[in-house]
XYZ file of C-alpha atoms in Angstrom:
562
model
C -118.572 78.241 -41.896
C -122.258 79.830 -42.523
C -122.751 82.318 -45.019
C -125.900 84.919 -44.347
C -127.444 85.681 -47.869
C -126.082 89.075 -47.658
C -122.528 87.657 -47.105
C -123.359 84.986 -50.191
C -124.484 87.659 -52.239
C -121.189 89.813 -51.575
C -119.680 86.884 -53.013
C -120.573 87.099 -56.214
C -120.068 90.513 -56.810
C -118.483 91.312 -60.310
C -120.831 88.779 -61.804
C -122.252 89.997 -65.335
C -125.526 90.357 -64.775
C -126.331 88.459 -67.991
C -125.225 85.407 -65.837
C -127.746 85.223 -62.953
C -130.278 84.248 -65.337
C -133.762 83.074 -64.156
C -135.134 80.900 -67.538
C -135.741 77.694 -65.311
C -139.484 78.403 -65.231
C -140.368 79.085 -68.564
C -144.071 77.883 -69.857
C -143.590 77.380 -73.618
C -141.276 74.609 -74.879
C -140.262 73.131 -78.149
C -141.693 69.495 -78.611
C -138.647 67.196 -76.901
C -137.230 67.369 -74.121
C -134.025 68.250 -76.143
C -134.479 70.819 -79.137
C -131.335 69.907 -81.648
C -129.419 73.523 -83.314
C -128.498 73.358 -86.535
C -125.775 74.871 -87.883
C -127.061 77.875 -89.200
C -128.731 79.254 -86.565
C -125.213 78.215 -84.086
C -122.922 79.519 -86.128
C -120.919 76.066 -86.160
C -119.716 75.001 -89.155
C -116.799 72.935 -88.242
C -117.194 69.201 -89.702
C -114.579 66.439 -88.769
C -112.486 64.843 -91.364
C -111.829 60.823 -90.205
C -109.496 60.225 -93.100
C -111.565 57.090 -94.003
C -109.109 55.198 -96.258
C -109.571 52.023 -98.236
C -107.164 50.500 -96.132
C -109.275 50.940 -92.776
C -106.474 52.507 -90.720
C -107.602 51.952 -86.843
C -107.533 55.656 -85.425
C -109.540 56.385 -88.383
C -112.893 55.287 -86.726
C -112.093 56.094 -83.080
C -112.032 60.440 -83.015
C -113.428 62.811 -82.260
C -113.701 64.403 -78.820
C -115.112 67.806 -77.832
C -115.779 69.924 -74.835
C -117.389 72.640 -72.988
C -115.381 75.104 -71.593
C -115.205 79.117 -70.178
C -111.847 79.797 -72.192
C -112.143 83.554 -71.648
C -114.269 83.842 -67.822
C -117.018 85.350 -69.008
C -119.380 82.977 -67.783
C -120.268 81.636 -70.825
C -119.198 77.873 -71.981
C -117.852 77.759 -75.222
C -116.721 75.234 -77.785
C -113.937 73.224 -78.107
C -113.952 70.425 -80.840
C -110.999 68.064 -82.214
C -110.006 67.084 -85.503
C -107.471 64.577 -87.231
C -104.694 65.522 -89.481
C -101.117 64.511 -90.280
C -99.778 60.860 -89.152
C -97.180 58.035 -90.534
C -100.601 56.790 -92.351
C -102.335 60.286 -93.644
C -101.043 63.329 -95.263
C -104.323 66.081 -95.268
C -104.862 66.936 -98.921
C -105.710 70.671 -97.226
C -105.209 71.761 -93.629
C -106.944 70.588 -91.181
C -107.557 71.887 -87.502
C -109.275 72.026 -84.082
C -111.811 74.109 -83.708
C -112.245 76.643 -80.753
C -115.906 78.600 -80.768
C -116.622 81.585 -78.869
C -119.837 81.463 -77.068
C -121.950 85.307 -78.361
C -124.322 84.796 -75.000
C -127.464 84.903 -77.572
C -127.274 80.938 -78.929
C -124.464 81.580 -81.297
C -120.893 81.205 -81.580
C -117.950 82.492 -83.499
C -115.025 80.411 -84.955
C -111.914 82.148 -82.531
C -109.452 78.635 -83.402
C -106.991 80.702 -85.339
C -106.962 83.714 -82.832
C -106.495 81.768 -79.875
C -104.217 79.698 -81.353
C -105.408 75.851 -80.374
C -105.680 74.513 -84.114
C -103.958 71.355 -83.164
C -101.544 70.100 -85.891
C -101.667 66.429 -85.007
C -103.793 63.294 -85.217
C -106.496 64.495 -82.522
C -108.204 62.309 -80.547
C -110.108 63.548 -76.628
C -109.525 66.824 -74.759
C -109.244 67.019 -71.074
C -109.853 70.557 -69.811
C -108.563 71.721 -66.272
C -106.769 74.924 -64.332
C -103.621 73.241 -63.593
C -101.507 76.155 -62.873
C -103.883 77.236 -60.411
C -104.082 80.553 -62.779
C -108.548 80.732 -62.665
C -108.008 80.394 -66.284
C -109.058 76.652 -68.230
C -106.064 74.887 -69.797
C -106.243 72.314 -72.908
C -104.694 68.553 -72.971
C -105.528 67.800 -76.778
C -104.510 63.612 -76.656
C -103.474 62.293 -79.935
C -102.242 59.586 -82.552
C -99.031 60.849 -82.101
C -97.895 63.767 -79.683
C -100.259 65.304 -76.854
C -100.685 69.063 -76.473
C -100.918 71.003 -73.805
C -102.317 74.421 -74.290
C -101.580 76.925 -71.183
C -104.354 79.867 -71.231
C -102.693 83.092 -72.001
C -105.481 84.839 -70.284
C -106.076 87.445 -72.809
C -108.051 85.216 -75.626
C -104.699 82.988 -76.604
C -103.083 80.131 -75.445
C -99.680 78.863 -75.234
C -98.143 75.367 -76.291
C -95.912 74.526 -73.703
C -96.443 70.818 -74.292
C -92.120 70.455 -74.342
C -91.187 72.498 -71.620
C -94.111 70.902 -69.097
C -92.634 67.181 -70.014
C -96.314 66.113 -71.777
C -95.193 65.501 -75.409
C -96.634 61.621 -74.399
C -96.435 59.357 -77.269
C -98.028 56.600 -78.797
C -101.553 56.560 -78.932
C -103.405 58.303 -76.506
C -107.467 59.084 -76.311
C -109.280 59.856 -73.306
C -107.426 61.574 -70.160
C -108.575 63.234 -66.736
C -107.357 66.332 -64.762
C -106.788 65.666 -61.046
C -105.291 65.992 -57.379
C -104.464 62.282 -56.895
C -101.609 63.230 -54.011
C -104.155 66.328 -52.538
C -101.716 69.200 -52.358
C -103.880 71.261 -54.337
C -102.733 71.218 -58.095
C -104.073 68.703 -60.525
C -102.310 65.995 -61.635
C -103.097 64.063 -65.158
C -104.152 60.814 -66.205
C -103.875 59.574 -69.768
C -105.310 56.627 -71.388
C -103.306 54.881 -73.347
C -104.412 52.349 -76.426
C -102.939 49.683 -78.442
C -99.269 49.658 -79.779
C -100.111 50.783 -83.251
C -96.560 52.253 -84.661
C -95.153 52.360 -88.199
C -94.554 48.686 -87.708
C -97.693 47.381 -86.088
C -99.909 48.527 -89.078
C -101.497 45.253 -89.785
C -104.031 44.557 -92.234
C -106.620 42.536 -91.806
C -106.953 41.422 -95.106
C -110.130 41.201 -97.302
C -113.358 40.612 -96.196
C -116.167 39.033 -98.633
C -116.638 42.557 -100.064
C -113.148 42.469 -101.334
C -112.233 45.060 -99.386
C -110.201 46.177 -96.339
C -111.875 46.516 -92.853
C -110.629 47.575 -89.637
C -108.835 45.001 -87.663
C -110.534 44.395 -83.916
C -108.221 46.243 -80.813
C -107.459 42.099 -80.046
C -105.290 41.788 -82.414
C -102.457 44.992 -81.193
C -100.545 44.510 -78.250
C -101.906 46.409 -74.736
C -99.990 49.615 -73.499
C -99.769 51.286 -70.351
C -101.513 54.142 -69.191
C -99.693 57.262 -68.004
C -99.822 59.332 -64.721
C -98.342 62.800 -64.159
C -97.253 64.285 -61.466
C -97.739 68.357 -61.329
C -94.979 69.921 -60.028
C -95.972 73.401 -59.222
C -93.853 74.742 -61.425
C -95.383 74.322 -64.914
C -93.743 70.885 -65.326
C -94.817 67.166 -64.732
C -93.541 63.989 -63.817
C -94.236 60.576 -65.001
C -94.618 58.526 -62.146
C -96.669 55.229 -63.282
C -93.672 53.506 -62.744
C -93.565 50.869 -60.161
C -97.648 51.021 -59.928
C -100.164 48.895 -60.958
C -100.812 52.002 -63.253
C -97.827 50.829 -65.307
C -98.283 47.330 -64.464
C -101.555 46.764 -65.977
C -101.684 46.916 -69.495
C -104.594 47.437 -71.174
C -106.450 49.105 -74.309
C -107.674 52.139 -72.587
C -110.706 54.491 -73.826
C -112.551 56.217 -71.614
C -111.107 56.943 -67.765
C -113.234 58.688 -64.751
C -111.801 60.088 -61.575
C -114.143 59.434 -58.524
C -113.574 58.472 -55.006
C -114.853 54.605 -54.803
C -114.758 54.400 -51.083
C -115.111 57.834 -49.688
C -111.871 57.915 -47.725
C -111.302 61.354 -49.669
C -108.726 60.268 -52.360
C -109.440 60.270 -55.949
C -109.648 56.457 -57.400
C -109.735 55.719 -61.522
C -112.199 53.930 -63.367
C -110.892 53.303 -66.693
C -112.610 51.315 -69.520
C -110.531 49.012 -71.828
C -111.292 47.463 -75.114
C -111.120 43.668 -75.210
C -109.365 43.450 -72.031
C -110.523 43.844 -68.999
C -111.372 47.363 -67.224
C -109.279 48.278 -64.101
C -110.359 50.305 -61.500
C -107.610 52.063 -59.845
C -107.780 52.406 -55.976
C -105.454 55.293 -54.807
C -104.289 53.692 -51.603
C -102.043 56.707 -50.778
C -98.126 56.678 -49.414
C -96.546 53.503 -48.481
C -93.818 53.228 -45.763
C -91.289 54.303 -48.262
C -93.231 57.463 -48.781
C -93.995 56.291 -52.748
C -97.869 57.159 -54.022
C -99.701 53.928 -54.527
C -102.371 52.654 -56.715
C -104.145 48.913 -56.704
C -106.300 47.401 -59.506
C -109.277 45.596 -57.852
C -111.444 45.589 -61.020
C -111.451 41.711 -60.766
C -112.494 41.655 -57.062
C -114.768 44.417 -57.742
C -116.083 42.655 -60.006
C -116.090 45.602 -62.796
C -113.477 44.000 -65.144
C -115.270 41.414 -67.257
C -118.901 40.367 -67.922
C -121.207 38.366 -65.555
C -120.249 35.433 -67.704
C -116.162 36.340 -67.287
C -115.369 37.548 -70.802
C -113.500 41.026 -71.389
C -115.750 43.135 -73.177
C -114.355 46.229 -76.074
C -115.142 49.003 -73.147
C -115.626 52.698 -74.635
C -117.558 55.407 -72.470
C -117.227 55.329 -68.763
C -118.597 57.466 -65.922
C -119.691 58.030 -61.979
C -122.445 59.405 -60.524
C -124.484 58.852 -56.849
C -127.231 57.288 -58.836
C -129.423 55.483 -56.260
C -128.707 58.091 -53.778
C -126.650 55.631 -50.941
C -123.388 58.280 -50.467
C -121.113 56.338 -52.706
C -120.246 56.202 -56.404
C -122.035 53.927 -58.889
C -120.157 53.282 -62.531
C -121.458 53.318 -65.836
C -119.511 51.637 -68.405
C -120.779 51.150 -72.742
C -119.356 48.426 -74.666
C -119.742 47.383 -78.248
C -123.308 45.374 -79.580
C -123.825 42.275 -78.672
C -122.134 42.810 -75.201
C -124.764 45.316 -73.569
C -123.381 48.051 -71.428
C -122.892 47.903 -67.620
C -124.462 49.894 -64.594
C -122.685 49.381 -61.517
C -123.975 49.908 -58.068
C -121.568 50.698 -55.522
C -122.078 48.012 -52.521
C -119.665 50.360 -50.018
C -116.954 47.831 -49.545
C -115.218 48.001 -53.298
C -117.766 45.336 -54.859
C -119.705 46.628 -57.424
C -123.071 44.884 -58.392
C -124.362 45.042 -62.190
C -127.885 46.603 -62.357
C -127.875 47.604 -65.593
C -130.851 44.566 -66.334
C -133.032 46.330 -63.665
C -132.924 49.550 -64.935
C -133.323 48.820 -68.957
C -130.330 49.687 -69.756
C -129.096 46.469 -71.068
C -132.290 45.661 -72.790
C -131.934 48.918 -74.555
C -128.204 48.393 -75.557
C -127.920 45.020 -76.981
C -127.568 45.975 -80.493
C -125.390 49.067 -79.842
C -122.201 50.346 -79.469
C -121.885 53.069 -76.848
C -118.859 55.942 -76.420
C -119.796 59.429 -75.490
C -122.240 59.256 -72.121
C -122.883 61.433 -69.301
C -125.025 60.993 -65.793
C -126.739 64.497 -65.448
C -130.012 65.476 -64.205
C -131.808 66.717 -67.297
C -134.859 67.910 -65.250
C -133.269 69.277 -62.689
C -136.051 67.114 -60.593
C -132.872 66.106 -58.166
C -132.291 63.058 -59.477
C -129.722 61.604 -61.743
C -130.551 60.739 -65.231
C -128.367 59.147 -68.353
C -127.986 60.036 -71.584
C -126.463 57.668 -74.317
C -124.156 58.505 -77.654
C -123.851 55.791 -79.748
C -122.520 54.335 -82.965
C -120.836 50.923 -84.562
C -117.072 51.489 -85.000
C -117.418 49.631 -88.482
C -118.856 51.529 -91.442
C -119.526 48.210 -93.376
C -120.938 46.574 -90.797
C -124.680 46.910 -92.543
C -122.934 44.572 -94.866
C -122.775 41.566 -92.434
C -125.664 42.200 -90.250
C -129.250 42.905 -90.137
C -129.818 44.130 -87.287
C -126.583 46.067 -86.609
C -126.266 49.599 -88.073
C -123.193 51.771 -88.348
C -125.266 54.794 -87.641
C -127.311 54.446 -84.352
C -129.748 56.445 -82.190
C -128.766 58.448 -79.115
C -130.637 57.069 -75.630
C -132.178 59.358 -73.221
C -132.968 57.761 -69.857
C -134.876 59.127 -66.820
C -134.923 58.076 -62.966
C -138.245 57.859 -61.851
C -138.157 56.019 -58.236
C -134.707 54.363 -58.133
C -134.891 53.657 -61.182
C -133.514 54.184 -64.935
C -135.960 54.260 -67.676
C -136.116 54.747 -70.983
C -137.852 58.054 -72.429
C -135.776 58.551 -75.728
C -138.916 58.455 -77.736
C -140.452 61.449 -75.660
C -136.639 63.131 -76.007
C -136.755 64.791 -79.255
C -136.299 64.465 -83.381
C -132.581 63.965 -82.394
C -133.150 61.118 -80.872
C -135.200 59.757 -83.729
C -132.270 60.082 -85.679
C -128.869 58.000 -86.117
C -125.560 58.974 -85.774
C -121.514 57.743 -85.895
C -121.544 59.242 -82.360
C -118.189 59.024 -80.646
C -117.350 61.989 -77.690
C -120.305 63.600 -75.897
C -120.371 66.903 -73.395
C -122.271 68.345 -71.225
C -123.006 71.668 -70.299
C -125.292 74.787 -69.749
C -124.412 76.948 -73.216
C -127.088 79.253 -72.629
C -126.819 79.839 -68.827
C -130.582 78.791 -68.160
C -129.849 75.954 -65.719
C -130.864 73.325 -68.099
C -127.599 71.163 -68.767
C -127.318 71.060 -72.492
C -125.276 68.474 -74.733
C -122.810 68.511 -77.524
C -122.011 64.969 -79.394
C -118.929 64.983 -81.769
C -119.652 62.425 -84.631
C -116.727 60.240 -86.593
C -116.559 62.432 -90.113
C -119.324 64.591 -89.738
C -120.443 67.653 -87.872
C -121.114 68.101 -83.929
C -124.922 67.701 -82.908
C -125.863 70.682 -79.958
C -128.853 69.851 -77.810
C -130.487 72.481 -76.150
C -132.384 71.256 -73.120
C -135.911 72.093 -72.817
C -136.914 69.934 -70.148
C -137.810 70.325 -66.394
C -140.134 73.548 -67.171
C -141.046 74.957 -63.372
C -138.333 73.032 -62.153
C -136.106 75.377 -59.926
C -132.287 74.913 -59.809
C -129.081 76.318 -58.694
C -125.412 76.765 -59.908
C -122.613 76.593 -58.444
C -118.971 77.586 -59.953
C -116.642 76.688 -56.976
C -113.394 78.060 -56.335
C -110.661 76.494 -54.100
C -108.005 78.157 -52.766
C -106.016 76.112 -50.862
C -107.385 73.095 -52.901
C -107.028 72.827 -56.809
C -108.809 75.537 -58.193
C -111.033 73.736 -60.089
C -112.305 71.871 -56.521
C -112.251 68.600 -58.592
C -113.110 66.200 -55.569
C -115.196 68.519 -53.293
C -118.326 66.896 -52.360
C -121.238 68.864 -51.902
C -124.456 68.473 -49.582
C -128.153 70.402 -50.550
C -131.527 70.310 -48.864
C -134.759 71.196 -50.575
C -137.891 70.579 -49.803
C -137.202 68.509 -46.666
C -135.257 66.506 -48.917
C -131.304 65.966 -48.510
C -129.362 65.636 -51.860
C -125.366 64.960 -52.681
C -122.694 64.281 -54.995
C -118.860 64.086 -55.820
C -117.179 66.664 -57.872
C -115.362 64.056 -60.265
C -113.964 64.813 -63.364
C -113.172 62.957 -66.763
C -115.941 60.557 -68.110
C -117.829 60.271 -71.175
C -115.215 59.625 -73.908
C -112.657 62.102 -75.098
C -114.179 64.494 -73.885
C -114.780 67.263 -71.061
C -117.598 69.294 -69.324
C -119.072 72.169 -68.093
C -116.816 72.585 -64.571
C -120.463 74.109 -62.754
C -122.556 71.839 -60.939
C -126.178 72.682 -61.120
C -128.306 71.388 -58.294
C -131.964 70.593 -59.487
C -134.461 70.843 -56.590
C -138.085 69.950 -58.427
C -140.337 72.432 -57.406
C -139.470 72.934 -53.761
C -139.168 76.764 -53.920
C -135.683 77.376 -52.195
C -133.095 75.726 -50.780
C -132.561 75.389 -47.178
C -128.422 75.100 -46.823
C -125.881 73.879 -49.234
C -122.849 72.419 -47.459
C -119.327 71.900 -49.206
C -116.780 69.630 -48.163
C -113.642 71.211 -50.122
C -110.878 68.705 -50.888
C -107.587 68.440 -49.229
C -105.240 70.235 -48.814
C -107.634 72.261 -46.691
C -111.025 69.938 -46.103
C -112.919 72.645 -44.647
C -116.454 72.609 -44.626
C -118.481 75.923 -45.986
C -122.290 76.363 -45.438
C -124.223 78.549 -47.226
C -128.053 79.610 -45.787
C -130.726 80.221 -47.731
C -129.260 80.884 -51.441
C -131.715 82.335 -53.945
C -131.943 79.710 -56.655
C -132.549 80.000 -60.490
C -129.056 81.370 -60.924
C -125.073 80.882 -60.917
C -123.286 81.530 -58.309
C -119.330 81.715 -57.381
C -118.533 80.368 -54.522
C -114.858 80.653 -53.290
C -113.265 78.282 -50.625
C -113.180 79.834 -47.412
């Protein structure tokens, strides 16, 4: 279907008109491409308590997640940020809580937690946002040492736990998880990763180090777990239904998960990182003869499960993006120091190819440890970039090394033809700075088209990044809409051309580390001065393929499926 510009212009009537903003072009900057907002001019106070103990209790070092997120459709992302509290190990000497911030629409936010009623209660780890009632409101899936929660969007500034009644009160220990359609009948399903077998009785210590002291034991010592997938039923409730897949076959140590289709054939595959086992990758191979939804880990024959030298690595952050511009999905995966972090380019026939040597990545990474990442494009110059939030899970490491530090820079890279390189010292004073950086999000909090960031850190407070790069760049956003797909089009693919230049990507979803995005998708075109067509491939249930003519650019649109 071809929509005139008068027809795409009808379709985004009702828009505030605060939201069509046109700040793409703007001549002064502050020095960096990234400008970092302190506290008192955001309005964010929240800090995260890790309950650091001199026993060195695992989930201790591993938290927190955050997210961007619309909570209240008003086309503004606001804040969403998770804390620790009560567990079998830690009893809060004063309440603790989640923190929900409403975004003001002039760069500040106010504290709403209490109003809206998300404060958590439990050992919080990630957050997975996503529409799974199909409602056009954002639902919460606050993972946990201890039980999940899932947070239904009351629609009028509150939400609702109906963790018990949708069959999600998933236990164990449980960090980064995905919304989405793995079956394609429109409503998303969930993915949750789960970690080691750390219960009441599983506590080991690792006994004292030269310091005399406690540290925390390394993930190879606690037994792997399997990972969960749920079935959404239409009806407010899920359905495990791991069982008899390699989902529930493979055990593993899982951190960070993606949802992306590997192979084009139009069904959404996993790409889950694991620490000190190997990473699967989860091919969704659809219904066998027996009817029964099927999954197959390759990551061996992929060759994304282990090193080049065949060791499992302690996998953290993970994520997909067309990098190099070929039609398929490359993968991005950060390990701990020592072990460098992997870029892998998709060869189109479910092999994978490790470029991260090529493109300075690996150079840049040896002596890090990476969780939080994101591929975005910064510049909104149309092609995809990489930015990098890092930090060594052990706070006495400076004790035992030299070169390693506990607190460690963030890493800001740029492509520049083909290729990934590192600009971090042109990025800002954030990134001269150091950080115990664990979940990272992206997303555009002050609707100018420039994708801004927001890194939680382990026992401190969040670091926003307002993006001040790409200055005459032009850009456009897109909010899509299914209908007869999940809402949230997670899986759509969508096609641009600019300035005689064709550009794509995959709506996936998840990535980064415990935490979730902005749902828009902002298409940088450099400084071609319009964009030809934009054509969207929706997912199935429907597939249907929408053109839209001649869009003006430097704004948001909503685009509904047709």
């Amino acid at each position: 279907m071809t929509l005139s510009r008068r027809k795409l212009l009808t379709l985004v009537a009702g828009y505030s008109a605060g939201y069509a903003l046109k700040g793409s072009t703007a001549s002064s900057v502050a020095p960096g491409l990234f400008e970092e907002i302190p506290p008192a001019s955001s309005g964010i106070h929240w800090v995260h308590e890790n309950a650091m103990s001199p026993d060195r209790y695992l989930p201790e070092t591993l938290g927190p997640g955050c997210a961007f997120l619309d909570y209240d459709n008003d086309g503004w992302m606001d804040i969403y940020l998770v804390n620790s509290g009560p567990c079998d190990f830690y009893k809060p000497p004063k309440p603790l809580r989640n923190a929900l911030y409403k975004n003001n629409r002039d760069g500040t936010f106010t504290d709403v937690t209490e109003k809206a009623g998300v404060a958590g209660g439990t050992f919080g780890m990630g957050v997975a946002v996503g529409d799974f009632d199909n409602d056009g409101w954002p639902d919460l899936f606050v993972t946990s040492y201890g039980n999940c929660i899932l947070y239904k969007n009351n629609r009028n500034g509150t939400f609702a736990d109906v963790t018990k009644r949708a069959g999600l009160e998933t236990p164990g220990w449980t960090t980064s998880a995905v919304w989405f359609d793995y079956d394609n009948d429109g409503k998303l399903d969930l993915f949750v990763c789960s970690f080691v077998d750390y219960g009441n009785k599983e506590h080991l210590s690792c006994g004292d180090n030269k310091l005399g002291r406690h540290y925390y034991c390394i993930p190879r010592v606690f037994k792997p777990t399997a990972s969960f997938l749920y079935h959404n039923n239409g009806d407010g409730t899920f359905t495990q239904v791991q069982r008899g897949t390699d989902i529930e076959r493979a055990l593993g140590k899982g951190l960070g998960v993606v949802a992306t289709d590997v192979n084009n054939d139009g069904l959404m595959d996993l790409f889950v990182a694991n620490d000190t086992v190997q990473n699967f990758l989860f091919m969704n191979r659809g219904k066998d003869k027996d009817g029964k939804w099927q999954f197959e880990e390759i990551a061996l024959s992929a060759e994304v499960g282990y090193s080049e030298n065949g060791q499992a690595r302690s996998g953290m952050g993970v994520d997909a993006a067309d990098v190099f511009n070929t039609g398929y999905e490359d993968l991005f995966v950060a390990n701990v120091d020592q072990e460098m972090f992997s870029l892998y380019k998709n060869m189109k026939n479910e092999t994978f190819r490790d470029t991260a040597h090529a493109n300075s990545v690996a150079q840049a990474t040896r002596l890090l440890s990476g969780w939080g990442l994101k591929f975005f494009d910064y510049d909104n110059d149309g092609n995809i970039d990489l930015i990098l939030a890092n930090g060594h899970p052990d706070d006495m490491i400076e004790k035992y090394s030299s070169q390693v530090k506990y607190k460690e820079p963030l890493l800001l890279f740029h492509q520049d033809g083909g290729k990934l390189l590192n600009v971090s010292d042109q990025a800002g004073p954030a990134f001269s700075r150091s950080y115990p950086a664990r979940g990272l999000a992206v997303g555009d909090f002050n609707n100018d088209g420039r994708i801004d960031v927001l890194i939680a850190t382990n026992g401190g407070a969040p670091v926003l990044l307002k993006n001040q790069a790409g200055a005459g760049n032009h850009w456009l956003g897109l909010k899509l809409e299914g209908v007869n797909c999940n809402r949230d089009a997670v899986g759509a693919r969508i096609r641009w051309s600019a300035g005689g230049i064709i550009h794509s990507c995959l709506k996936n979803n998840g990535g980064s580390y415990l935490s979730s995005h902005d749902p828009r998708e902002v298409l940088g075109i450099g400084n071609a001065t319009g964009i030809d067509w934009i054509e969207i491939t929706w997912p199935q249930p429907s597939g249907k393929v929408q053109k839209i003519v001649g869009p003006e650019i430097d704004r948001y649109i909503n685009v509904k499926e047709a």
